[in-house]
PDB file of C-alpha atoms in Angstrom:
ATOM      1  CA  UNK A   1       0.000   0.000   0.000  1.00  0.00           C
ATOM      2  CA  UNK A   2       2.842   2.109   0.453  1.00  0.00           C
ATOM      3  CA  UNK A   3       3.714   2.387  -2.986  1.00  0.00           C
ATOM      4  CA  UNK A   4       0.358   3.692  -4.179  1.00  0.00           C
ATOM      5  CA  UNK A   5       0.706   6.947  -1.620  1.00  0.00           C
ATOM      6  CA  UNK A   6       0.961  10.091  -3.611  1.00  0.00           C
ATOM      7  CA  UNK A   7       1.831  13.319  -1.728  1.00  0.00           C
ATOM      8  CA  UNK A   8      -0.728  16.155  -0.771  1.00  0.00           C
ATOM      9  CA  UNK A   9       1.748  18.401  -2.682  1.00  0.00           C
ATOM     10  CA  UNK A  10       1.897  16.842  -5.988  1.00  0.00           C
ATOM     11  CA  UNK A  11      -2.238  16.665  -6.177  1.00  0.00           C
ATOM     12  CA  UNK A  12      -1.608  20.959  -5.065  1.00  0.00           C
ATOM     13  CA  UNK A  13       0.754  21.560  -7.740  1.00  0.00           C
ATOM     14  CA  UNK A  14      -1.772  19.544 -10.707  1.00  0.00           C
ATOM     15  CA  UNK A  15      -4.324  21.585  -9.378  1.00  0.00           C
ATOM     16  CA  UNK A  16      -2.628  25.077  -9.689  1.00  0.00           C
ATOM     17  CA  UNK A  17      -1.684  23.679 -13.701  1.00  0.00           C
ATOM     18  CA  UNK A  18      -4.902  22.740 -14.202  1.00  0.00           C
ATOM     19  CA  UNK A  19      -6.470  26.426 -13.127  1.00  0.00           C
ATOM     20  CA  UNK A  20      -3.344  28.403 -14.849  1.00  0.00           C
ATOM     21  CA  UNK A  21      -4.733  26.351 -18.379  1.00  0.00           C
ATOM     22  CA  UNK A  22      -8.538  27.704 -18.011  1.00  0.00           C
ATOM     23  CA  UNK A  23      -7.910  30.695 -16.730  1.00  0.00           C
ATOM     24  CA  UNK A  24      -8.910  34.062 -19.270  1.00  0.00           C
ATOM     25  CA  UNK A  25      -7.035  36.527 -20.007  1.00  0.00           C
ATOM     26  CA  UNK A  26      -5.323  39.106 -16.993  1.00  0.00           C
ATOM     27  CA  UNK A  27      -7.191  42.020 -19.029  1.00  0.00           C
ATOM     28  CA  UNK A  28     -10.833  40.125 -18.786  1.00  0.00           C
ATOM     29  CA  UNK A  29     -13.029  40.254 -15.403  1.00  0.00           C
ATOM     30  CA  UNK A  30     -13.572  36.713 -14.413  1.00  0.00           C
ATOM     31  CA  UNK A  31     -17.129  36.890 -13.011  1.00  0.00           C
ATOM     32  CA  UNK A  32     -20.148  39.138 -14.427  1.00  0.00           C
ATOM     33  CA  UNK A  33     -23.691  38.892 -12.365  1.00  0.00           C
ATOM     34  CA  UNK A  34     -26.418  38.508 -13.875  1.00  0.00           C
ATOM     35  CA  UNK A  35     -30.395  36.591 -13.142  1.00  0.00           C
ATOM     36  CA  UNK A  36     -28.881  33.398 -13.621  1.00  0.00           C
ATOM     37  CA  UNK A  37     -26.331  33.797 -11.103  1.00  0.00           C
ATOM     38  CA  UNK A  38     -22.099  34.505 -11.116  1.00  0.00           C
ATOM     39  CA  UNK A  39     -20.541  33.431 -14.294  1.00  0.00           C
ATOM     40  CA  UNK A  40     -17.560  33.877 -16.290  1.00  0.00           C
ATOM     41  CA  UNK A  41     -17.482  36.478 -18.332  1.00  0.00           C
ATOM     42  CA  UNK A  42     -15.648  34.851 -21.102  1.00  0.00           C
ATOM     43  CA  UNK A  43     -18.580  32.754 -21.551  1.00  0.00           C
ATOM     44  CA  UNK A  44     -20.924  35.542 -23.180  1.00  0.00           C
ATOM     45  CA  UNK A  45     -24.831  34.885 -24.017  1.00  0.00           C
ATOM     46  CA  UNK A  46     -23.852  35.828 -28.368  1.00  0.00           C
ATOM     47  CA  UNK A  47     -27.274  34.117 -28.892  1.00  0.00           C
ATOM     48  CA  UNK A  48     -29.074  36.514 -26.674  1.00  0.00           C
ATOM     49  CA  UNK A  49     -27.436  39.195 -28.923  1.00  0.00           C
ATOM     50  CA  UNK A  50     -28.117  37.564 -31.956  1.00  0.00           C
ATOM     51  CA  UNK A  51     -31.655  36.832 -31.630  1.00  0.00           C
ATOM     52  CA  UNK A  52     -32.608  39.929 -30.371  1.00  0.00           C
ATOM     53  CA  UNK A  53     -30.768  41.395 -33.970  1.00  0.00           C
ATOM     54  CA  UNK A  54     -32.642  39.026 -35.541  1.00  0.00           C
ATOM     55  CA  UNK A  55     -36.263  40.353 -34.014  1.00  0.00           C
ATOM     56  CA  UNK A  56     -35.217  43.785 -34.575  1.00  0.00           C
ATOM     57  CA  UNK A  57     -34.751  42.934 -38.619  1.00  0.00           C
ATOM     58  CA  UNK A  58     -37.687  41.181 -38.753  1.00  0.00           C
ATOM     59  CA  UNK A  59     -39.485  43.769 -37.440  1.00  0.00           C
ATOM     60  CA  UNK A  60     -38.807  46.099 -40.327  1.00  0.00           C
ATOM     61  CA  UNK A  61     -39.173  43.330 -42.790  1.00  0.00           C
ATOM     62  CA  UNK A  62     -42.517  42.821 -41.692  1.00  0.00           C
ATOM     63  CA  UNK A  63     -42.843  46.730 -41.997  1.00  0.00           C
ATOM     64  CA  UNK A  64     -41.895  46.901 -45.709  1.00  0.00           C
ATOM     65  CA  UNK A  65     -44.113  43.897 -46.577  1.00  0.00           C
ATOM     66  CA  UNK A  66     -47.381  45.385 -44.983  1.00  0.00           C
ATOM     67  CA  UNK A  67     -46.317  48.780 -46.843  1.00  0.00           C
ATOM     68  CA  UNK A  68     -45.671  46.915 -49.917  1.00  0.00           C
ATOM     69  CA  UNK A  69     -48.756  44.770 -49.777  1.00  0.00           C
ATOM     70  CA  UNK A  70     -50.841  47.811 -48.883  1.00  0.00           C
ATOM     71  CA  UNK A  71     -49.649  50.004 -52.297  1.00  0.00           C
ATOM     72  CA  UNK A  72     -50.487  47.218 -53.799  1.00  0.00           C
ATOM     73  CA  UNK A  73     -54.394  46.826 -52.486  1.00  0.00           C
ATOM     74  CA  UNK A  74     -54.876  50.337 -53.043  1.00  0.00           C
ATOM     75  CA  UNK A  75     -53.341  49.946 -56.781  1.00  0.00           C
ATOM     76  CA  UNK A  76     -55.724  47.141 -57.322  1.00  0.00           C
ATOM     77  CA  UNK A  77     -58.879  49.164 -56.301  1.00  0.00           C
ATOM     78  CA  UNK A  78     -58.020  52.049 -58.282  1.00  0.00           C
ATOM     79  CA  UNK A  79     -61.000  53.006 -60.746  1.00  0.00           C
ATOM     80  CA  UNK A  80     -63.387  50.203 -59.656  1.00  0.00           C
ATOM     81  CA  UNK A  81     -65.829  52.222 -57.539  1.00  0.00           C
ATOM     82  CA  UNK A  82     -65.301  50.459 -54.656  1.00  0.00           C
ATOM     83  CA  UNK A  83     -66.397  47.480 -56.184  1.00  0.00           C
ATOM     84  CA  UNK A  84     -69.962  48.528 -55.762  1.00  0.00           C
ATOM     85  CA  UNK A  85     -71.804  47.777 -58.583  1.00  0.00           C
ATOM     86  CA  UNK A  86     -69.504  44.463 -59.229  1.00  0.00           C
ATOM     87  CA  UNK A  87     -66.409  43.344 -60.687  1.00  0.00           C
ATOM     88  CA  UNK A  88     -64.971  40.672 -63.050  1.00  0.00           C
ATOM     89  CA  UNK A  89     -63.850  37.508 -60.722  1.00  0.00           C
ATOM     90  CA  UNK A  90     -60.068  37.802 -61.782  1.00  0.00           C
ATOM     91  CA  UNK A  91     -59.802  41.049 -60.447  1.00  0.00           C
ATOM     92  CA  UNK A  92     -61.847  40.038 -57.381  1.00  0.00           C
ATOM     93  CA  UNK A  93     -59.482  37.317 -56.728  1.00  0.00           C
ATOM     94  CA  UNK A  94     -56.749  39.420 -56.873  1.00  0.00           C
ATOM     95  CA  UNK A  95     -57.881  42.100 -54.187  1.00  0.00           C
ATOM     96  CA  UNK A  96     -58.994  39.494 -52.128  1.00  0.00           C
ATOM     97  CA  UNK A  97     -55.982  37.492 -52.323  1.00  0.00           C
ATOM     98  CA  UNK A  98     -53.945  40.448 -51.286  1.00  0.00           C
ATOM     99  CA  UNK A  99     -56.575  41.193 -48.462  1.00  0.00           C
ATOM    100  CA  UNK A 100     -56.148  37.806 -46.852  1.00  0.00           C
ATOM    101  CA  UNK A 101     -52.225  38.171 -47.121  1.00  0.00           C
ATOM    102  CA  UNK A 102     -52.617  41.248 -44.715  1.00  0.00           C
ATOM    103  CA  UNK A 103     -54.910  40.373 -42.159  1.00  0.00           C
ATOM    104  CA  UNK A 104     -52.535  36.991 -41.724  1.00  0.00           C
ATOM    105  CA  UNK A 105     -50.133  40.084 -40.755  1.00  0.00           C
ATOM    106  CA  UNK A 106     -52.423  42.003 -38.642  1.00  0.00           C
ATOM    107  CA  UNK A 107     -50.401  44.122 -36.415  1.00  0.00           C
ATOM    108  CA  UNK A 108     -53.137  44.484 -33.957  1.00  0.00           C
ATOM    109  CA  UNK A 109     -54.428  41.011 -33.476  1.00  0.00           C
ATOM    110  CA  UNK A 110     -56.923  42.034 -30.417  1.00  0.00           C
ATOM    111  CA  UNK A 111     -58.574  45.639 -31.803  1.00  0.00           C
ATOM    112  CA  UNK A 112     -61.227  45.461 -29.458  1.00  0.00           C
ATOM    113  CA  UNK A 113     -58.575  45.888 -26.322  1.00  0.00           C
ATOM    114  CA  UNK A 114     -56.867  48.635 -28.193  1.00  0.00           C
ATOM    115  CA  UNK A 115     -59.987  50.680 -29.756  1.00  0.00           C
ATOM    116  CA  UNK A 116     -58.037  54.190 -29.929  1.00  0.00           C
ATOM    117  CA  UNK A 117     -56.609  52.371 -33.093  1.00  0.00           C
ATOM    118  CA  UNK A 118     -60.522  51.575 -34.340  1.00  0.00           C
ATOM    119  CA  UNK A 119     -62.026  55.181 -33.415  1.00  0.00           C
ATOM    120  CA  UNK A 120     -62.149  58.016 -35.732  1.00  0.00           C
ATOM    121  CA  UNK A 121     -63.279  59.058 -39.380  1.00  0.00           C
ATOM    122  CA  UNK A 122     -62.643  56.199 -41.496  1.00  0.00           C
ATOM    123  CA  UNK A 123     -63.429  56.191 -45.868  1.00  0.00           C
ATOM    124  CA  UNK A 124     -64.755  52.859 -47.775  1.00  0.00           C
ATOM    125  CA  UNK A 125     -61.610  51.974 -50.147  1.00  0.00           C
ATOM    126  CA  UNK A 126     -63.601  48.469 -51.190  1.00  0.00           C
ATOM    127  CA  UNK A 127     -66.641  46.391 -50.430  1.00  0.00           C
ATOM    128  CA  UNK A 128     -68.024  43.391 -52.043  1.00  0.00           C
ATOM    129  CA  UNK A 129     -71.532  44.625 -50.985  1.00  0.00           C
ATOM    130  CA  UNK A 130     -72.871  44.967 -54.558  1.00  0.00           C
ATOM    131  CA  UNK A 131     -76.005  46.553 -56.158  1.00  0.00           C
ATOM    132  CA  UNK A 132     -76.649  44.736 -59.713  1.00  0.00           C
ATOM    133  CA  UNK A 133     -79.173  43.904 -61.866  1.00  0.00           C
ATOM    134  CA  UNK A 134     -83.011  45.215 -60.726  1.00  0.00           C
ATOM    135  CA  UNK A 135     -81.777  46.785 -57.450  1.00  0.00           C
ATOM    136  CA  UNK A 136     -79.691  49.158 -59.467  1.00  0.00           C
ATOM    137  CA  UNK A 137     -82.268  49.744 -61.812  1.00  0.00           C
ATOM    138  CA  UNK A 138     -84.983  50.460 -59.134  1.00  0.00           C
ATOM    139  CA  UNK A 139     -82.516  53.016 -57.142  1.00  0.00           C
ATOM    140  CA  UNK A 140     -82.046  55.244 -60.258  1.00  0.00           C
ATOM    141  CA  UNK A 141     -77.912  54.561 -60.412  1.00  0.00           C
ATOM    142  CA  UNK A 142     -77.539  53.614 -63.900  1.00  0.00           C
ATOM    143  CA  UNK A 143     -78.468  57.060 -65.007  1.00  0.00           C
ATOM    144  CA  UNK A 144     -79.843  59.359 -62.300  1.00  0.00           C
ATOM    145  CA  UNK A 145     -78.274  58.773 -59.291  1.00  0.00           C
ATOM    146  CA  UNK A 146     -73.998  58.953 -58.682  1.00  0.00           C
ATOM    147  CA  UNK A 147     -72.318  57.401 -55.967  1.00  0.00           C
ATOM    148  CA  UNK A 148     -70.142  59.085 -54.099  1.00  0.00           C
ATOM    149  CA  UNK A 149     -68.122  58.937 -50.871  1.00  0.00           C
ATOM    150  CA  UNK A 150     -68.709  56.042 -48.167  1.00  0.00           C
ATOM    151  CA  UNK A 151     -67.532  57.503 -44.698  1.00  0.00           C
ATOM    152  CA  UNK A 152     -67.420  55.783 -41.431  1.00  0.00           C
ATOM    153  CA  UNK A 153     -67.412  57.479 -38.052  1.00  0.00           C
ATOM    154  CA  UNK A 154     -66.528  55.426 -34.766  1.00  0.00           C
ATOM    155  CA  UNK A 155     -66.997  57.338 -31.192  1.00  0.00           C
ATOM    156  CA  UNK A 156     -65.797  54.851 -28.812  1.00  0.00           C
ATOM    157  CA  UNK A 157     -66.745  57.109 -26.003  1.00  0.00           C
ATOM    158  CA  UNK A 158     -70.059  56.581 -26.840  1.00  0.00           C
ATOM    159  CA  UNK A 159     -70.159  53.490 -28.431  1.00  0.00           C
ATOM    160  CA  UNK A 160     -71.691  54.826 -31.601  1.00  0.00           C
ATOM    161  CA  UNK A 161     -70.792  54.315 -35.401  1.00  0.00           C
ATOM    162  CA  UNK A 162     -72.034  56.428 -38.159  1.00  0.00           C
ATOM    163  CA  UNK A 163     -72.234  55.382 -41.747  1.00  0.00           C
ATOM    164  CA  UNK A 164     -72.595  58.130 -44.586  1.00  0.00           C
ATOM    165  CA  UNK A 165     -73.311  57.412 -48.278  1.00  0.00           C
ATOM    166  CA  UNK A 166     -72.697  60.056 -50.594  1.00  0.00           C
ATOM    167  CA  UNK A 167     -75.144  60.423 -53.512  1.00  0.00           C
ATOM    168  CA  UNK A 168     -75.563  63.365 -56.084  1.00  0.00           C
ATOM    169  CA  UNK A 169     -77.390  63.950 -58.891  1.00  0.00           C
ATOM    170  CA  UNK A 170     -75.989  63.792 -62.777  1.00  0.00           C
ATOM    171  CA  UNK A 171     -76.432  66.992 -64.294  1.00  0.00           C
ATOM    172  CA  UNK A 172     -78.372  68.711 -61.376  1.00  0.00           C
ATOM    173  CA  UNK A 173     -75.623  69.980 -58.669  1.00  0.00           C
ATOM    174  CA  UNK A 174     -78.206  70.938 -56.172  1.00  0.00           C
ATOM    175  CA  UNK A 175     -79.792  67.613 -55.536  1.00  0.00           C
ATOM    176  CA  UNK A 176     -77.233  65.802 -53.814  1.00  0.00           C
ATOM    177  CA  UNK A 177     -77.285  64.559 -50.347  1.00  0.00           C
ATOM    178  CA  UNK A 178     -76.370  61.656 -48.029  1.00  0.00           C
ATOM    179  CA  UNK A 179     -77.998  58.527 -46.466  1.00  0.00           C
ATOM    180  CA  UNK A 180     -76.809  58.412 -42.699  1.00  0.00           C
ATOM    181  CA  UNK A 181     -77.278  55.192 -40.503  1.00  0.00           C
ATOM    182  CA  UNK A 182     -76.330  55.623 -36.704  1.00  0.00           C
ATOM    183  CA  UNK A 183     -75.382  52.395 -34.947  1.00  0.00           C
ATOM    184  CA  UNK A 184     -74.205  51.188 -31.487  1.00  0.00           C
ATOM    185  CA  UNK A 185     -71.835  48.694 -30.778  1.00  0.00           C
ATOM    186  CA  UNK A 186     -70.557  45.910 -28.301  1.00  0.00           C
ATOM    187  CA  UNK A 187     -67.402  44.590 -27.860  1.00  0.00           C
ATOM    188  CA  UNK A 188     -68.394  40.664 -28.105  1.00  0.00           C
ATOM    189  CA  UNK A 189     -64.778  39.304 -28.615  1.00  0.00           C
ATOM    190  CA  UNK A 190     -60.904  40.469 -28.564  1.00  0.00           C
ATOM    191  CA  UNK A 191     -61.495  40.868 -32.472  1.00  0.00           C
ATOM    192  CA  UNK A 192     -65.387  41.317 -33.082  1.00  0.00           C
ATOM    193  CA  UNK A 193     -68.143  43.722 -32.288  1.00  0.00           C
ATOM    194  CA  UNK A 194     -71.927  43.156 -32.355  1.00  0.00           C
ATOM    195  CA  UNK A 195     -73.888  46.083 -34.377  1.00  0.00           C
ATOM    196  CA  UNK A 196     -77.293  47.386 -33.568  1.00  0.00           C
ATOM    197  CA  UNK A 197     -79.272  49.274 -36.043  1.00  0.00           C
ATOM    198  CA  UNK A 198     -80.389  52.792 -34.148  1.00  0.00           C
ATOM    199  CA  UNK A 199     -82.040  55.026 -36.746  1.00  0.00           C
ATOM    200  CA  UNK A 200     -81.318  56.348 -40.818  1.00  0.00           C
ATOM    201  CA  UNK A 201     -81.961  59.185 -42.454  1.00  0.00           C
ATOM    202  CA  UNK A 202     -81.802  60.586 -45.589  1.00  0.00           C
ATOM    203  CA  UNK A 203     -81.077  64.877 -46.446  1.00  0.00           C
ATOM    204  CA  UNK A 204     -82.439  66.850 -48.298  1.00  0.00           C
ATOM    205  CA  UNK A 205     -86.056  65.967 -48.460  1.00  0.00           C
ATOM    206  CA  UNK A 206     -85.747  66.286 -52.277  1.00  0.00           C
ATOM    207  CA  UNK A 207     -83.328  62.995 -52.271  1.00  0.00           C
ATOM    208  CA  UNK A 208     -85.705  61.529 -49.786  1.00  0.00           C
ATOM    209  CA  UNK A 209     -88.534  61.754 -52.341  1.00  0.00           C
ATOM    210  CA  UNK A 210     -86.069  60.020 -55.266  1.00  0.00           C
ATOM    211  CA  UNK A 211     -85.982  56.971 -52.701  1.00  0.00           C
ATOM    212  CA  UNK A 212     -89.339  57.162 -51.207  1.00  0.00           C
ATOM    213  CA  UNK A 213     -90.880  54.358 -52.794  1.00  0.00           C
ATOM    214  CA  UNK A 214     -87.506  52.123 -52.504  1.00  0.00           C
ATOM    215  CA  UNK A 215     -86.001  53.186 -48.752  1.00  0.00           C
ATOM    216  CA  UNK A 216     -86.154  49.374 -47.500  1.00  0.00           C
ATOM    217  CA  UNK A 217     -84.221  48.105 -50.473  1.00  0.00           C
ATOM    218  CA  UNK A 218     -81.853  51.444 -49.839  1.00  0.00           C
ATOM    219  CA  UNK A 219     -81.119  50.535 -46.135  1.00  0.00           C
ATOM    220  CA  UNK A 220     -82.032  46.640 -46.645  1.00  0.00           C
ATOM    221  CA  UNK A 221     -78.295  47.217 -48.254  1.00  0.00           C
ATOM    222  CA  UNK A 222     -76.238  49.739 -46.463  1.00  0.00           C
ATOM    223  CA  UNK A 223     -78.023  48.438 -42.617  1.00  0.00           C
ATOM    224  CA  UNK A 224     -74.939  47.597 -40.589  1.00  0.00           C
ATOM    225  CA  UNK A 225     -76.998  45.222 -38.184  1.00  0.00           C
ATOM    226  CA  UNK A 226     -75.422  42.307 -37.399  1.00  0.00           C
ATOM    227  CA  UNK A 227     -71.622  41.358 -36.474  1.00  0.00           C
ATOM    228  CA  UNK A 228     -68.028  42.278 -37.544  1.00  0.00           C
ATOM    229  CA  UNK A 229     -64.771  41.085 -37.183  1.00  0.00           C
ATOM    230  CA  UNK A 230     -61.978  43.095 -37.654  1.00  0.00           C
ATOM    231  CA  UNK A 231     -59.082  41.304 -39.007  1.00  0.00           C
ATOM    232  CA  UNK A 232     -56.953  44.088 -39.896  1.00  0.00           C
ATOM    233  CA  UNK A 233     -55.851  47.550 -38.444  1.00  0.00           C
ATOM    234  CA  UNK A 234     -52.794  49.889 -38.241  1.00  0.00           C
ATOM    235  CA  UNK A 235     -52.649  53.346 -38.323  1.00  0.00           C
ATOM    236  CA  UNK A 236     -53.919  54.225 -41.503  1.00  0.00           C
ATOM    237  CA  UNK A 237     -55.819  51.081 -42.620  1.00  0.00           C
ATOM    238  CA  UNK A 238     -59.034  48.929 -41.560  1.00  0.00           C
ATOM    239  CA  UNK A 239     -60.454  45.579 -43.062  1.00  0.00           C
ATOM    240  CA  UNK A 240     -63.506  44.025 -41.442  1.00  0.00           C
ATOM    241  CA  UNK A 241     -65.733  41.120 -42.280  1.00  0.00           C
ATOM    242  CA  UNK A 242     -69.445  40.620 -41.061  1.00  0.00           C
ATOM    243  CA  UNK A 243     -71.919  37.881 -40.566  1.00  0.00           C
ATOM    244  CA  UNK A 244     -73.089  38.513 -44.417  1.00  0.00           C
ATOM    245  CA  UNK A 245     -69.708  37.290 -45.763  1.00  0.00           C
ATOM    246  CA  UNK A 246     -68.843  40.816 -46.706  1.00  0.00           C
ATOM    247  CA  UNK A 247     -65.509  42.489 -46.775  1.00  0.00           C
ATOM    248  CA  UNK A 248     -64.671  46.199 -45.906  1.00  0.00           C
ATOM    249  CA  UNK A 249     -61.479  47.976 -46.607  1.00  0.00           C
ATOM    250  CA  UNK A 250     -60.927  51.678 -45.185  1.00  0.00           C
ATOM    251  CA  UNK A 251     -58.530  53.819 -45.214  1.00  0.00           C
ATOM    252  CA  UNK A 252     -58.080  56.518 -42.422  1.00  0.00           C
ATOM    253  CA  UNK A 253     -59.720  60.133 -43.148  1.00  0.00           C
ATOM    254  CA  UNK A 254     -59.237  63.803 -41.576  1.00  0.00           C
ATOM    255  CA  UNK A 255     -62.300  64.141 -39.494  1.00  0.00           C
ATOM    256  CA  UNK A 256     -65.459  65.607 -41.908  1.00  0.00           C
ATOM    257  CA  UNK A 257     -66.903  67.341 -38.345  1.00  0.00           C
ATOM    258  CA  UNK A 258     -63.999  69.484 -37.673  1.00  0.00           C
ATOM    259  CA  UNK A 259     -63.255  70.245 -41.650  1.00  0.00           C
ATOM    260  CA  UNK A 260     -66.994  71.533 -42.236  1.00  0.00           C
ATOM    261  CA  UNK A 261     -66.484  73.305 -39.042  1.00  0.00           C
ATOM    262  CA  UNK A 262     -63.481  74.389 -40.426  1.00  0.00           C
ATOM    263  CA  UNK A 263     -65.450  75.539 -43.205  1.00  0.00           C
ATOM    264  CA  UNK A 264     -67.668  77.368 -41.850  1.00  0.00           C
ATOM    265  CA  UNK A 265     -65.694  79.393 -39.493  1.00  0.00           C
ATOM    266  CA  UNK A 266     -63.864  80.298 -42.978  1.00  0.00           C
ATOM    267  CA  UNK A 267     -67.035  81.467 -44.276  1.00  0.00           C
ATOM    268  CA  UNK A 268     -68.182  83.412 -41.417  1.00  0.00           C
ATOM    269  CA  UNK A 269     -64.694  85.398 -41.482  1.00  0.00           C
ATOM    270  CA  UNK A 270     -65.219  86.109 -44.716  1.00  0.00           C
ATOM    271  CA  UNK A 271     -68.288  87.576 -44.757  1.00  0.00           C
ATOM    272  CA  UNK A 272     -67.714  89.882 -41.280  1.00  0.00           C
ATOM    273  CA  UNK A 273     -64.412  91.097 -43.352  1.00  0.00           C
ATOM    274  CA  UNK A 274     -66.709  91.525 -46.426  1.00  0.00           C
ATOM    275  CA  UNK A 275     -69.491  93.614 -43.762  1.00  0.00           C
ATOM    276  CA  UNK A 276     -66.065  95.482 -42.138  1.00  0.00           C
ATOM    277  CA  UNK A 277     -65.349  96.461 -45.855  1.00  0.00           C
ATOM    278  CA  UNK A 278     -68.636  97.727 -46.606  1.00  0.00           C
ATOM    279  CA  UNK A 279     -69.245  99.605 -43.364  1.00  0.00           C
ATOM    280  CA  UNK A 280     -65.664 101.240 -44.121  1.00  0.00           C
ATOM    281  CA  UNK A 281     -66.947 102.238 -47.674  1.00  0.00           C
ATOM    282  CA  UNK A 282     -70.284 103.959 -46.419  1.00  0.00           C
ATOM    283  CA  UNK A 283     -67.854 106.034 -43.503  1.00  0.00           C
ATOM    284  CA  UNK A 284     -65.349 106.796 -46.321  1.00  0.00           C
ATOM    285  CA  UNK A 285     -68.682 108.265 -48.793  1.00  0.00           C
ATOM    286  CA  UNK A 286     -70.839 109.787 -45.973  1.00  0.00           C
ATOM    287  CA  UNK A 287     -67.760 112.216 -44.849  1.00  0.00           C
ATOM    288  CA  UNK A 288     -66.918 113.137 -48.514  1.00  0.00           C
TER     289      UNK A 288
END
């Protein structure tokens, strides 16, 4: 047994080797603290670094895609009216196709828990609501009637949405006017609202007697009772389905309220300045 005893001091000097061999640099710390606990610095996380590059870059990639996709959509619905009074299936396909590309990239997958994004004055970019055949006919918009502007109005404060349908008269400038449906609204999921039909009206009375006799096919298509799902959102854009099967694209608008308001404050300016002026004249005359 005595020639298998090795002394203390030989196993102290290994030891010290062993250390000197796996030691780091003199210039490098040897410990950095962190949540898992003391360890050597030499051994940095890279992957931590590199993956949160990696999110970073994706990030914008995703950016540029949604920005691409949307030029795109809005390209494709160029000239088409909204898609109102229909459209060939290849070129339905193809806005639909790109429609379904962005709400699998919906930045704001829960809408309804982030509704700031949702409220606001919004404008009807697409629909595949369509009025063909006899409806058309019976509503006067083959040859009477125009189209115009679709607007959308969400107060969130109040729960309230108002739709607005543009319609003017060919060759008459005076008759034109606007269908207006007020609607509340529930949040019934992270992603979908239920819609209940409040009231509609239609201004002037002159447009209300071009749709007298055919109101309930009028609202029967523009009534916003129901559900919808919004699949899509950012800043600037909106896509929504409802129980129907339709599809709505928006795009963002400057508020109508505070324009016309705008608009009238203009006007009012004006015509004090124009009174100012004409008091001015009548001082200037009556002293000559």
């Amino acid at each position: 047994m005595a020639g298998c005893h090795v002394s203390p001091v030989i196993f102290r000097t290994m030891d010290i080797m062993k250390l000197q061999r796996l030691a780091p640099p003199e210039n490098l710390s040897r410990m950095n603290t962190s949540r898992f606990g003391d360890r050597l610095l030499w051994f940095k996380p890279f992957t931590v670094v590199k993956v949160g590059e990696q999110s970073f870059g994706s990030g914008l990639a995703m950016d540029d895609t949604l920005a691409e996709k949307k030029r795109e959509l809005y390209q494709a619905v160029e000239g088409i009216n909204r898609g109102i009074f229909g459209l060939p299936s290849a070129k339905k396909f193809e806005i639909e196709s790109l429609v379904q590309q962005l709400e699998s990239q919906n930045p704001t997958p829960d809408p309804t828990l982030k509704l700031d994004k949702v409220a606001g004055c919004w404008r009807l970019v697409y629909s595949t609501i369509s009025i063909l055949g006899s409806k058309r006919t019976k509503l006067g918009l083959r040859d009477f009637i125009s189209l115009d502007e679709f607007f959308q109005t969400i107060d969130i404060a109040k729960s309230k949405a108002v739709n607005v349908v543009e319609f003017s008269a060919k060759g008459l400038s005076l008759l034109s006017g606007q269908l207006s449906i007020e609607a509340s609204f529930k949040i019934a999921s992270a992603t979908r609202v239920d819609i209940n039909f409040e009231s509609s009206t239609i201004t002037p009375d002159q447009l209300m007697n071009v749709f007298r006799k055919n109101y309930n096919l009028l609202l029967g298509i523009f009534n916003p009772e129901g559900w919808l799902e919004i699949t899509y959102v950012d800043d600037t854009m909106r896509i929504g389905r409802d129980d129907k099967g339709n599809i709505f694209v928006l795009e963002r608008f400057e508020d109508r309220t505070s324009t016309q308001a705008e608009g009238g404050s203009s006007y009012q300016a004006a015509n004090q300045a124009v009174n100012q002026s004409i008091k001015s004249l009548y001082t200037f005359f009556f002293q000559l």
